Short mmCIF file of N, CA and C in Angstrom, two decimals:
data_model
loop_
_atom_site.label_atom_id
_atom_site.label_comp_id
_atom_site.label_asym_id
_atom_site.label_seq_id
_atom_site.Cartn_x
_atom_site.Cartn_y
_atom_site.Cartn_z
N MET A 1 12.79 26.21 60.67
CA MET A 1 11.55 27.05 59.67
C MET A 1 11.37 27.53 58.45
N SER A 2 10.56 26.54 57.41
CA SER A 2 11.29 27.37 55.76
C SER A 2 10.64 28.82 56.08
N THR A 3 11.35 29.01 54.82
CA THR A 3 10.82 30.47 54.49
C THR A 3 10.17 30.25 53.12
N THR A 4 10.64 29.25 52.37
CA THR A 4 10.19 28.76 51.07
C THR A 4 8.54 28.83 51.25
N PRO A 5 7.62 29.52 49.66
CA PRO A 5 6.15 29.13 50.14
C PRO A 5 6.15 27.28 49.70
N PRO A 6 5.01 27.26 50.03
CA PRO A 6 4.72 25.82 49.74
C PRO A 6 4.35 25.28 48.81
N SER A 7 4.38 26.38 47.25
CA SER A 7 4.14 26.11 46.08
C SER A 7 5.81 26.33 45.10
N GLU A 8 6.50 26.70 45.74
CA GLU A 8 7.33 26.66 45.70
C GLU A 8 8.45 26.24 45.80
N SER A 9 9.33 25.31 45.22
CA SER A 9 10.79 24.63 45.75
C SER A 9 12.06 25.70 45.63
N PRO A 10 12.77 24.99 47.19
CA PRO A 10 13.96 25.94 47.08
C PRO A 10 15.23 26.08 45.95
N PRO A 11 15.37 27.12 45.20
CA PRO A 11 16.42 27.18 44.09
C PRO A 11 17.14 26.01 44.20
N GLU A 12 17.91 25.26 45.07
CA GLU A 12 18.83 24.65 45.05
C GLU A 12 18.04 23.34 44.82
N HIS A 13 16.44 22.91 44.91
CA HIS A 13 15.61 21.38 43.82
C HIS A 13 14.79 21.99 43.10
N ARG A 14 15.53 23.00 42.21
CA ARG A 14 14.75 23.30 41.27
C ARG A 14 14.18 22.04 40.00
N ALA A 15 12.98 21.86 39.71
CA ALA A 15 12.97 20.41 38.80
C ALA A 15 13.33 20.74 37.09
N ALA A 16 14.23 19.93 36.90
CA ALA A 16 14.98 19.69 35.46
C ALA A 16 13.77 19.86 34.53
N LYS A 17 12.50 19.74 34.96
CA LYS A 17 11.38 20.54 33.41
C LYS A 17 10.31 20.60 33.77
N LEU A 18 9.62 21.85 32.76
CA LEU A 18 8.97 22.84 33.10
C LEU A 18 7.92 21.35 32.21
N VAL A 19 6.32 21.91 32.76
CA VAL A 19 5.52 21.64 31.88
C VAL A 19 4.46 23.05 31.70
N SER A 20 3.87 23.58 30.69
CA SER A 20 3.50 24.53 30.38
C SER A 20 1.70 23.93 29.30
N ILE A 21 1.07 24.50 30.11
CA ILE A 21 -0.54 23.95 30.02
C ILE A 21 -1.33 25.62 29.80
N ASP A 22 -2.06 25.20 28.34
CA ASP A 22 -3.09 25.50 27.99
C ASP A 22 -4.51 25.36 27.86
N PRO A 23 -5.01 25.69 29.39
CA PRO A 23 -6.74 24.83 29.56
C PRO A 23 -7.59 24.54 29.09
N GLY A 24 -8.27 23.45 28.90
CA GLY A 24 -9.57 23.90 27.87
C GLY A 24 -10.65 22.95 28.89
N LEU A 25 -12.00 23.03 28.35
CA LEU A 25 -12.12 22.56 29.27
C LEU A 25 -12.76 21.13 28.16
N ARG A 26 -12.53 20.79 27.02
CA ARG A 26 -12.27 19.09 26.26
C ARG A 26 -11.27 18.92 25.24
N HIS A 27 -10.66 20.25 25.82
CA HIS A 27 -8.96 19.63 24.98
C HIS A 27 -7.64 20.72 25.97
N CYS A 28 -6.76 20.45 26.29
CA CYS A 28 -6.34 21.15 27.16
C CYS A 28 -4.50 21.04 25.95
N GLY A 29 -3.56 22.03 25.64
CA GLY A 29 -2.89 21.96 24.93
C GLY A 29 -1.47 21.99 26.34
N VAL A 30 -0.90 21.11 25.83
CA VAL A 30 0.33 20.86 27.01
C VAL A 30 2.15 20.96 26.00
N ALA A 31 2.68 21.33 26.86
CA ALA A 31 4.38 21.40 26.21
C ALA A 31 5.24 21.52 27.53
N VAL A 32 6.42 20.70 27.40
CA VAL A 32 6.97 20.08 28.09
C VAL A 32 8.35 20.25 27.50
N PHE A 33 9.07 21.59 28.36
CA PHE A 33 10.99 21.69 28.12
C PHE A 33 11.61 21.49 29.30
N ASP A 34 12.79 20.91 28.83
CA ASP A 34 13.59 20.58 29.95
C ASP A 34 13.90 21.81 30.15
N ALA A 35 14.51 21.82 31.43
CA ALA A 35 15.04 24.03 31.99
C ALA A 35 16.02 23.56 32.36
N PRO A 36 16.80 23.32 32.40
CA PRO A 36 18.64 23.83 32.35
C PRO A 36 18.59 24.49 33.37
N LEU A 37 19.42 24.98 33.86
CA LEU A 37 19.55 26.04 34.87
C LEU A 37 20.70 26.81 34.22
N HIS A 38 21.96 26.55 33.38
CA HIS A 38 22.49 27.32 33.19
C HIS A 38 22.38 27.03 31.52
N GLU A 39 22.03 26.93 31.00
CA GLU A 39 21.59 26.42 29.06
C GLU A 39 20.58 26.74 28.51
N ARG A 40 19.93 26.76 27.72
CA ARG A 40 19.06 27.03 26.88
C ARG A 40 17.73 26.34 26.90
N ALA A 41 16.50 25.92 27.08
CA ALA A 41 15.57 25.56 27.59
C ALA A 41 15.08 24.37 26.51
N THR A 42 15.05 23.55 25.68
CA THR A 42 14.54 23.11 24.70
C THR A 42 12.83 22.34 25.04
N LEU A 43 11.92 22.87 23.42
CA LEU A 43 10.73 21.57 24.01
C LEU A 43 11.58 20.32 23.92
N LEU A 44 10.94 19.43 24.47
CA LEU A 44 10.63 18.11 24.12
C LEU A 44 9.00 17.43 23.76
N ALA A 45 8.09 17.80 23.63
CA ALA A 45 6.95 17.16 23.48
C ALA A 45 6.08 18.06 23.68
N ALA A 46 5.45 18.21 22.74
CA ALA A 46 4.02 19.08 22.72
C ALA A 46 2.48 19.01 22.34
N GLY A 47 1.62 18.68 22.87
CA GLY A 47 0.49 18.02 22.02
C GLY A 47 -0.99 18.25 23.18
N LEU A 48 -2.31 17.63 22.68
CA LEU A 48 -3.58 18.03 22.80
C LEU A 48 -4.21 16.89 23.76
N PRO A 49 -4.47 16.97 24.86
CA PRO A 49 -4.70 15.74 25.34
C PRO A 49 -6.43 16.18 25.29
N LYS A 50 -6.96 15.31 25.37
CA LYS A 50 -9.02 15.21 25.15
C LYS A 50 -9.13 14.88 26.22
N ASN A 51 -10.37 15.47 26.48
CA ASN A 51 -11.01 15.08 27.75
C ASN A 51 -11.84 13.79 26.75
N PRO A 52 -11.82 13.05 28.17
CA PRO A 52 -13.15 11.54 27.69
C PRO A 52 -14.31 12.11 27.96
N GLU A 53 -15.03 12.12 28.84
CA GLU A 53 -15.88 12.57 29.82
C GLU A 53 -17.04 13.15 28.48
N HIS A 54 -18.11 12.36 28.50
CA HIS A 54 -19.15 13.17 27.46
C HIS A 54 -19.39 14.53 28.17
N GLN A 55 -19.32 15.13 26.88
CA GLN A 55 -19.74 16.81 26.95
C GLN A 55 -21.20 17.24 25.93
N GLY A 56 -22.00 16.64 26.04
CA GLY A 56 -23.21 17.05 26.49
C GLY A 56 -24.08 17.64 27.43
N GLY A 57 -24.47 18.60 27.85
CA GLY A 57 -24.70 19.03 28.81
C GLY A 57 -24.17 20.21 29.72
N GLU A 58 -24.37 20.14 30.43
CA GLU A 58 -23.53 21.10 31.72
C GLU A 58 -22.43 20.49 32.37
N LEU A 59 -21.15 21.05 31.62
CA LEU A 59 -19.93 20.23 32.81
C LEU A 59 -19.77 20.24 34.66
N SER A 60 -19.23 19.23 34.88
CA SER A 60 -19.52 19.38 36.32
C SER A 60 -18.14 19.11 36.51
N LEU A 61 -18.27 18.54 37.74
CA LEU A 61 -16.70 17.92 38.55
C LEU A 61 -15.98 17.32 37.99
N ALA A 62 -16.86 16.12 37.47
CA ALA A 62 -16.36 14.61 37.21
C ALA A 62 -15.76 15.48 36.04
N SER A 63 -16.19 16.17 34.76
CA SER A 63 -15.54 16.43 33.90
C SER A 63 -14.41 16.86 33.70
N TRP A 64 -14.54 18.01 34.78
CA TRP A 64 -13.20 18.48 35.31
C TRP A 64 -12.20 17.82 35.70
N ALA A 65 -12.00 16.84 36.12
CA ALA A 65 -11.19 15.59 36.93
C ALA A 65 -10.94 14.78 35.69
N SER A 66 -12.45 14.59 35.41
CA SER A 66 -11.60 13.77 34.11
C SER A 66 -10.41 14.16 32.74
N MET A 67 -10.55 15.83 32.86
CA MET A 67 -9.31 16.87 31.95
C MET A 67 -8.10 16.64 32.15
N ALA A 68 -8.74 16.55 33.82
CA ALA A 68 -6.77 16.78 34.46
C ALA A 68 -7.00 15.20 34.11
N PHE A 69 -7.68 14.44 34.32
CA PHE A 69 -6.36 12.98 34.31
C PHE A 69 -6.12 12.74 33.18
N ALA A 70 -6.71 12.91 32.15
CA ALA A 70 -6.43 12.71 30.36
C ALA A 70 -4.94 13.46 30.59
N VAL A 71 -4.70 15.18 30.83
CA VAL A 71 -3.00 15.65 31.03
C VAL A 71 -2.11 14.28 32.17
N ARG A 72 -2.32 13.83 32.83
CA ARG A 72 -1.83 13.12 33.66
C ARG A 72 -1.32 12.15 32.68
N GLU A 73 -1.89 11.63 32.21
CA GLU A 73 -1.40 10.20 31.54
C GLU A 73 -1.18 11.06 30.50
N TRP A 74 -1.08 11.97 29.39
CA TRP A 74 0.01 12.26 28.89
C TRP A 74 0.44 12.84 29.28
N LEU A 75 1.06 13.51 30.29
CA LEU A 75 2.60 13.46 31.12
C LEU A 75 3.22 12.60 31.22
N ARG A 76 2.68 11.57 31.89
CA ARG A 76 3.12 10.05 32.00
C ARG A 76 4.12 9.93 31.38
N SER A 77 4.32 9.44 30.05
CA SER A 77 4.75 9.16 28.84
C SER A 77 6.06 10.14 28.79
N ARG A 78 6.40 11.26 29.13
CA ARG A 78 6.84 12.04 28.51
C ARG A 78 7.51 12.47 29.88
N VAL A 79 7.23 12.37 31.24
CA VAL A 79 8.00 13.48 32.24
C VAL A 79 8.13 12.38 33.01
N GLY A 80 7.02 10.70 33.18
CA GLY A 80 7.56 9.88 33.98
C GLY A 80 7.25 10.55 34.91
N ASP A 81 8.22 10.29 36.51
CA ASP A 81 8.10 10.58 38.22
C ASP A 81 9.31 11.74 38.23
N GLU A 82 9.74 12.05 37.01
CA GLU A 82 10.84 13.18 37.20
C GLU A 82 9.93 14.83 38.17
N PRO A 83 10.27 15.10 39.14
CA PRO A 83 9.34 16.27 39.27
C PRO A 83 9.54 17.46 38.49
N PHE A 84 8.74 18.52 38.32
CA PHE A 84 8.30 19.24 37.46
C PHE A 84 7.78 20.67 37.58
N GLN A 85 8.38 22.00 37.22
CA GLN A 85 7.63 23.73 36.81
C GLN A 85 6.51 23.62 36.32
N LEU A 86 5.21 23.27 37.10
CA LEU A 86 4.39 23.74 35.99
C LEU A 86 4.09 24.88 36.00
N ILE A 87 3.49 25.76 35.05
CA ILE A 87 2.66 26.95 34.48
C ILE A 87 1.46 26.58 33.76
N LEU A 88 0.60 27.06 34.27
CA LEU A 88 -0.76 27.44 34.26
C LEU A 88 -1.35 28.48 33.62
N GLU A 89 -2.00 28.95 32.58
CA GLU A 89 -2.59 29.53 31.87
C GLU A 89 -3.84 29.79 32.62
N VAL A 90 -4.13 31.12 33.77
CA VAL A 90 -5.72 31.17 34.00
C VAL A 90 -6.00 32.33 33.27
N PRO A 91 -8.35 32.02 33.12
CA PRO A 91 -8.64 32.71 33.06
C PRO A 91 -8.97 33.82 33.42
N ARG A 92 -9.28 34.88 32.76
CA ARG A 92 -9.57 35.99 33.23
C ARG A 92 -11.03 37.06 32.78
N VAL A 93 -11.62 37.51 33.57
CA VAL A 93 -13.04 38.44 33.08
C VAL A 93 -12.39 40.05 33.13
N TYR A 94 -12.55 39.88 31.29
CA TYR A 94 -12.31 41.14 31.17
C TYR A 94 -13.62 42.14 30.59
N ALA A 95 -13.33 43.72 30.60
CA ALA A 95 -14.22 44.52 30.47
C ALA A 95 -15.19 44.56 29.43
N ALA A 96 -16.43 44.51 29.15
CA ALA A 96 -17.15 43.51 28.73
C ALA A 96 -16.39 44.07 27.30
N ALA A 97 -16.29 45.38 26.39
CA ALA A 97 -15.60 45.18 25.44
C ALA A 97 -14.70 44.09 24.94
N HIS A 98 -14.88 43.57 25.93
CA HIS A 98 -13.45 42.99 24.97
C HIS A 98 -13.28 41.64 25.37
N GLN A 99 -14.34 41.38 25.87
CA GLN A 99 -14.91 39.87 26.06
C GLN A 99 -15.33 39.12 24.89
N LYS A 100 -14.66 37.61 25.26
CA LYS A 100 -15.39 36.53 24.01
C LYS A 100 -15.69 36.05 24.46
N GLY A 101 -17.11 35.29 23.80
CA GLY A 101 -17.98 33.97 23.81
C GLY A 101 -18.71 33.84 25.34
N ASP A 102 -19.14 32.49 25.53
CA ASP A 102 -20.17 32.83 27.12
C ASP A 102 -19.05 33.07 28.49
N GLN A 103 -19.00 34.10 29.51
CA GLN A 103 -18.83 34.18 29.77
C GLN A 103 -18.44 33.06 31.21
N ASN A 104 -19.59 32.60 31.17
CA ASN A 104 -19.73 31.22 31.79
C ASN A 104 -18.53 30.32 32.05
N ASP A 105 -18.65 30.15 30.90
CA ASP A 105 -17.53 28.98 30.31
C ASP A 105 -16.07 28.97 31.54
N LEU A 106 -16.15 30.79 31.36
CA LEU A 106 -14.62 31.29 32.31
C LEU A 106 -14.76 30.23 33.57
N ILE A 107 -16.05 30.28 34.64
CA ILE A 107 -16.60 29.35 35.65
C ILE A 107 -15.72 28.28 35.36
N GLN A 108 -16.41 27.35 34.88
CA GLN A 108 -15.71 26.18 33.99
C GLN A 108 -14.52 26.13 34.18
N LEU A 109 -14.05 26.93 33.49
CA LEU A 109 -12.73 27.06 32.64
C LEU A 109 -11.75 26.81 34.25
N ALA A 110 -12.58 28.08 35.17
CA ALA A 110 -11.58 27.83 36.04
C ALA A 110 -11.47 26.38 37.14
N GLY A 111 -12.62 26.03 36.90
CA GLY A 111 -12.82 24.38 37.19
C GLY A 111 -11.49 23.41 36.97
N VAL A 112 -11.45 23.69 35.81
CA VAL A 112 -10.45 22.66 35.40
C VAL A 112 -8.95 23.29 35.69
N VAL A 113 -9.01 24.56 35.59
CA VAL A 113 -7.58 24.70 36.01
C VAL A 113 -7.08 24.52 37.67
N GLY A 114 -8.18 24.75 38.43
CA GLY A 114 -8.12 24.22 39.56
C GLY A 114 -7.06 22.81 39.60
N MET A 115 -8.42 21.86 39.04
CA MET A 115 -7.68 20.46 39.08
C MET A 115 -6.45 19.98 38.53
N LEU A 116 -6.37 20.87 37.30
CA LEU A 116 -5.07 20.59 36.90
C LEU A 116 -3.71 21.04 38.39
N GLY A 117 -4.13 22.25 38.83
CA GLY A 117 -2.90 22.43 39.46
C GLY A 117 -2.93 21.95 40.50
N GLY A 118 -4.40 20.97 41.28
CA GLY A 118 -4.03 20.41 42.70
C GLY A 118 -4.18 18.60 42.59
N PHE A 119 -3.71 18.10 40.91
CA PHE A 119 -4.49 16.99 40.34
C PHE A 119 -3.30 16.23 39.81
N LEU A 120 -2.47 17.24 39.42
CA LEU A 120 -1.25 16.69 38.71
C LEU A 120 0.08 16.13 40.10
N PRO A 121 0.28 14.93 39.48
CA PRO A 121 1.43 14.17 40.64
C PRO A 121 3.17 15.39 40.29
N ASN A 122 3.94 15.25 41.37
CA ASN A 122 5.42 15.70 41.02
C ASN A 122 5.39 16.81 40.86
N VAL A 123 4.61 17.78 40.44
CA VAL A 123 4.63 19.33 40.97
C VAL A 123 5.54 20.01 42.35
N ALA A 124 6.59 20.65 41.72
CA ALA A 124 7.73 20.75 42.03
C ALA A 124 7.50 22.43 42.59
N SER A 125 7.00 23.35 41.77
CA SER A 125 6.09 24.18 42.10
C SER A 125 5.28 25.00 40.64
N ARG A 126 4.68 25.61 41.35
CA ARG A 126 3.66 25.90 40.23
C ARG A 126 3.39 27.29 40.27
N ARG A 127 3.31 27.74 38.79
CA ARG A 127 3.01 28.96 39.00
C ARG A 127 2.14 29.32 37.55
N SER A 128 0.68 30.88 37.85
CA SER A 128 0.08 31.00 36.34
C SER A 128 0.26 32.36 36.16
N VAL A 129 -0.18 31.78 34.88
CA VAL A 129 -0.15 33.41 34.14
C VAL A 129 -1.25 33.50 33.57
N TYR A 130 -1.81 34.81 33.06
CA TYR A 130 -2.88 35.23 32.65
C TYR A 130 -2.64 35.72 31.30
N PRO A 131 -3.59 35.10 29.92
CA PRO A 131 -3.44 34.92 28.43
C PRO A 131 -2.78 35.99 27.75
N ARG A 132 -3.28 37.94 28.15
CA ARG A 132 -2.63 39.10 28.02
C ARG A 132 -0.83 39.30 28.67
N ASP A 133 -1.30 38.61 30.51
CA ASP A 133 0.86 38.73 30.19
C ASP A 133 1.23 37.95 29.56
N TRP A 134 0.91 36.95 28.81
CA TRP A 134 2.53 36.50 27.91
C TRP A 134 1.77 36.54 26.21
N LYS A 135 0.85 36.32 25.82
CA LYS A 135 0.97 37.62 24.05
C LYS A 135 0.53 38.62 23.44
N GLY A 136 -0.11 39.62 25.52
CA GLY A 136 -0.29 40.22 24.84
C GLY A 136 -1.66 40.71 24.49
N THR A 137 -1.77 41.99 22.98
CA THR A 137 -2.70 42.22 22.21
C THR A 137 -2.59 41.47 21.07
N VAL A 138 -1.60 41.15 20.44
CA VAL A 138 -1.19 40.80 19.37
C VAL A 138 -1.83 39.64 18.67
N ASP A 139 -2.03 39.85 17.26
CA ASP A 139 -3.18 39.11 16.65
C ASP A 139 -3.16 37.63 16.96
N ALA A 140 -3.52 36.49 16.81
CA ALA A 140 -3.81 35.22 17.42
C ALA A 140 -2.98 34.75 15.77
N ASP A 141 -3.13 35.11 15.16
CA ASP A 141 -2.31 34.12 14.27
C ASP A 141 -0.50 34.99 14.25
N ALA A 142 -0.75 36.23 14.12
CA ALA A 142 0.63 36.35 13.98
C ALA A 142 1.46 35.91 15.32
N PHE A 143 0.77 35.79 16.39
CA PHE A 143 1.43 35.71 17.59
C PHE A 143 1.78 34.11 17.41
N ILE A 144 0.83 33.36 16.97
CA ILE A 144 1.48 31.97 16.77
C ILE A 144 2.66 31.60 15.44
N GLU A 145 3.11 32.97 14.96
CA GLU A 145 3.67 32.95 13.83
C GLU A 145 5.10 33.23 14.76
N ARG A 146 4.86 33.91 15.26
CA ARG A 146 6.04 34.40 16.66
C ARG A 146 6.84 32.96 17.38
N ILE A 147 6.06 32.36 17.58
CA ILE A 147 5.93 30.83 18.68
C ILE A 147 6.41 30.20 17.24
N LYS A 148 6.67 29.79 16.57
CA LYS A 148 6.80 29.13 15.49
C LYS A 148 7.91 29.33 15.02
N GLN A 149 8.47 30.96 14.94
CA GLN A 149 10.05 30.88 14.22
C GLN A 149 11.42 31.03 15.99
N ARG A 150 10.50 30.85 16.92
CA ARG A 150 11.67 30.75 18.00
C ARG A 150 12.11 29.39 18.34
N LEU A 151 11.03 28.16 17.67
CA LEU A 151 11.31 26.85 17.93
C LEU A 151 12.63 26.44 16.61
N ASP A 152 13.43 25.55 16.87
CA ASP A 152 14.49 25.30 15.84
C ASP A 152 13.81 24.00 15.77
N ALA A 153 13.92 23.77 14.38
CA ALA A 153 14.03 22.87 13.46
C ALA A 153 13.71 20.87 14.81
N ALA A 154 14.66 20.60 15.32
CA ALA A 154 14.38 19.48 15.88
C ALA A 154 13.43 19.88 16.70
N GLU A 155 12.89 21.42 18.17
CA GLU A 155 12.07 21.29 18.65
C GLU A 155 10.84 21.63 17.99
N HIS A 156 10.53 21.75 16.54
CA HIS A 156 9.19 21.34 15.92
C HIS A 156 8.87 20.12 15.69
N LEU A 157 9.87 19.02 15.23
CA LEU A 157 10.08 18.13 15.15
C LEU A 157 8.92 16.96 16.27
N CYS A 158 9.00 18.35 17.72
CA CYS A 158 8.81 17.42 18.91
C CYS A 158 7.09 18.02 19.45
N VAL A 159 6.89 18.70 17.91
CA VAL A 159 4.64 19.21 18.46
C VAL A 159 4.21 18.25 17.58
N GLU A 160 2.92 17.68 18.46
CA GLU A 160 2.20 16.54 17.63
C GLU A 160 1.05 17.47 17.84
N LEU A 161 0.19 17.62 16.34
CA LEU A 161 -0.74 18.50 16.44
C LEU A 161 -2.08 17.77 16.17
N PRO A 162 -2.76 18.18 16.52
CA PRO A 162 -4.21 17.05 16.46
C PRO A 162 -4.51 17.26 14.53
N SER A 163 -6.43 16.45 14.05
CA SER A 163 -5.75 16.67 12.82
C SER A 163 -6.66 17.77 12.69
N ALA A 164 -7.47 18.07 13.76
CA ALA A 164 -8.80 19.56 13.17
C ALA A 164 -7.87 20.35 13.31
N ALA A 165 -7.12 21.10 12.14
CA ALA A 165 -6.54 22.54 12.54
C ALA A 165 -7.24 23.56 13.35
N THR A 166 -8.32 23.55 14.23
CA THR A 166 -9.23 24.67 14.68
C THR A 166 -8.72 24.90 15.93
N LEU A 167 -8.25 23.05 16.22
CA LEU A 167 -7.62 23.05 17.95
C LEU A 167 -5.65 23.07 17.62
N HIS A 168 -5.44 23.31 16.18
CA HIS A 168 -3.97 23.86 16.59
C HIS A 168 -4.14 25.23 17.41
N HIS A 169 -4.20 26.15 17.54
CA HIS A 169 -3.92 27.05 18.66
C HIS A 169 -3.26 26.70 19.98
N ASN A 170 -4.34 25.80 20.33
CA ASN A 170 -3.90 25.37 22.11
C ASN A 170 -2.45 24.65 21.27
N VAL A 171 -2.39 23.99 21.36
CA VAL A 171 -0.91 23.17 21.16
C VAL A 171 0.43 24.22 21.37
N TRP A 172 -0.04 25.65 20.33
CA TRP A 172 0.75 26.63 19.97
C TRP A 172 0.55 27.86 21.40
N ASP A 173 -0.79 27.53 22.14
CA ASP A 173 -0.48 28.74 23.16
C ASP A 173 0.17 28.10 23.98
N ALA A 174 0.19 26.49 24.42
CA ALA A 174 0.97 25.37 25.28
C ALA A 174 2.39 26.24 25.48
N ILE A 175 2.65 25.92 24.01
CA ILE A 175 4.45 25.88 23.77
C ILE A 175 4.69 27.73 24.03
N GLY A 176 3.25 28.12 23.99
CA GLY A 176 3.72 30.09 23.91
C GLY A 176 4.04 30.23 25.11
N ILE A 177 2.93 29.86 25.90
CA ILE A 177 3.35 29.32 27.74
C ILE A 177 4.28 29.76 28.51
N GLY A 178 5.22 28.29 27.43
CA GLY A 178 6.64 27.86 28.03
C GLY A 178 7.51 28.86 27.62
N LEU A 179 7.22 29.50 26.26
CA LEU A 179 8.95 30.06 25.65
C LEU A 179 8.38 31.32 26.38
N HIS A 180 7.32 31.75 26.73
CA HIS A 180 7.42 33.13 27.87
C HIS A 180 7.74 33.11 29.08
N THR A 181 7.81 31.99 29.64
CA THR A 181 7.88 31.65 30.73
C THR A 181 9.65 31.48 30.69
N LEU A 182 10.16 31.12 30.28
CA LEU A 182 11.66 30.92 30.11
C LEU A 182 12.60 32.11 28.83
N GLY A 183 11.58 32.73 29.09
CA GLY A 183 12.26 33.91 27.91
C GLY A 183 12.66 34.06 26.77
N ARG A 184 12.19 33.15 26.49
CA ARG A 184 12.37 33.04 24.72
C ARG A 184 11.33 33.77 23.51
N LEU A 185 10.20 34.18 24.11
CA LEU A 185 9.12 35.01 23.68
C LEU A 185 9.28 36.14 23.64
N ALA A 186 10.28 37.14 23.78
CA ALA A 186 10.18 38.47 23.95
C ALA A 186 10.05 38.80 22.27
N PRO A 187 9.70 39.60 21.75
CA PRO A 187 9.89 40.42 20.51
C PRO A 187 11.25 40.39 20.24
N ARG A 188 11.95 40.11 18.53
CA ARG A 188 13.40 40.65 18.34
C ARG A 188 13.25 42.09 18.00
N ARG A 189 14.45 43.12 18.80
CA ARG A 189 14.44 43.87 18.18
C ARG A 189 15.87 44.13 16.61
N VAL A 190 15.38 44.77 16.18
CA VAL A 190 16.11 45.30 14.76
C VAL A 190 16.86 46.68 15.78
N TYR A 191 17.84 46.33 15.15
CA TYR A 191 18.87 47.86 15.46
C TYR A 191 19.54 48.06 13.79
N PRO A 192 19.05 49.34 13.44
CA PRO A 192 19.47 50.32 12.31
C PRO A 192 21.23 50.00 12.15
N ARG A 193 22.05 49.93 11.11
CA ARG A 193 23.30 50.11 10.93
C ARG A 193 23.67 51.39 10.62
#
């Protein structure tokens, strides 16, 4: 009888890739990292799959599945049939003073997260993270700059940004979630001489 939880692989079977997702109703930021056991993980690809389902009116189970299918198709050419570790940002309800937007959208977003967590093939292990767990309360623009600073020149070339600048933050957030998971996002300390 195995004592390893079903959502996690034993250490000797860990996947060589990590996929981090910033979920959305109409787009999902997705980042793929190689995740070697004894070396620094590298960003291999990052982009923004779009939900092909019509977004007028109320969202539905079909729309959630459509978003998950779009992510699966985006991943197919970048990961293939290789098993991977999945890290998903999950929505969280905060106190009224800290809420942004329509809280009913969080219910819809939770549906997309559930579809992504269960629909993607070849997932070797699953983890979730709350937004504040990985980015704290730092200003969003300042945090994106921190994410960019953690990437080397070759990794910057792997980032596929959409033409609409208002959607860029979704891709950077997916990268940030992955960098956080890999321990590459912590603030750098400056020591006086």
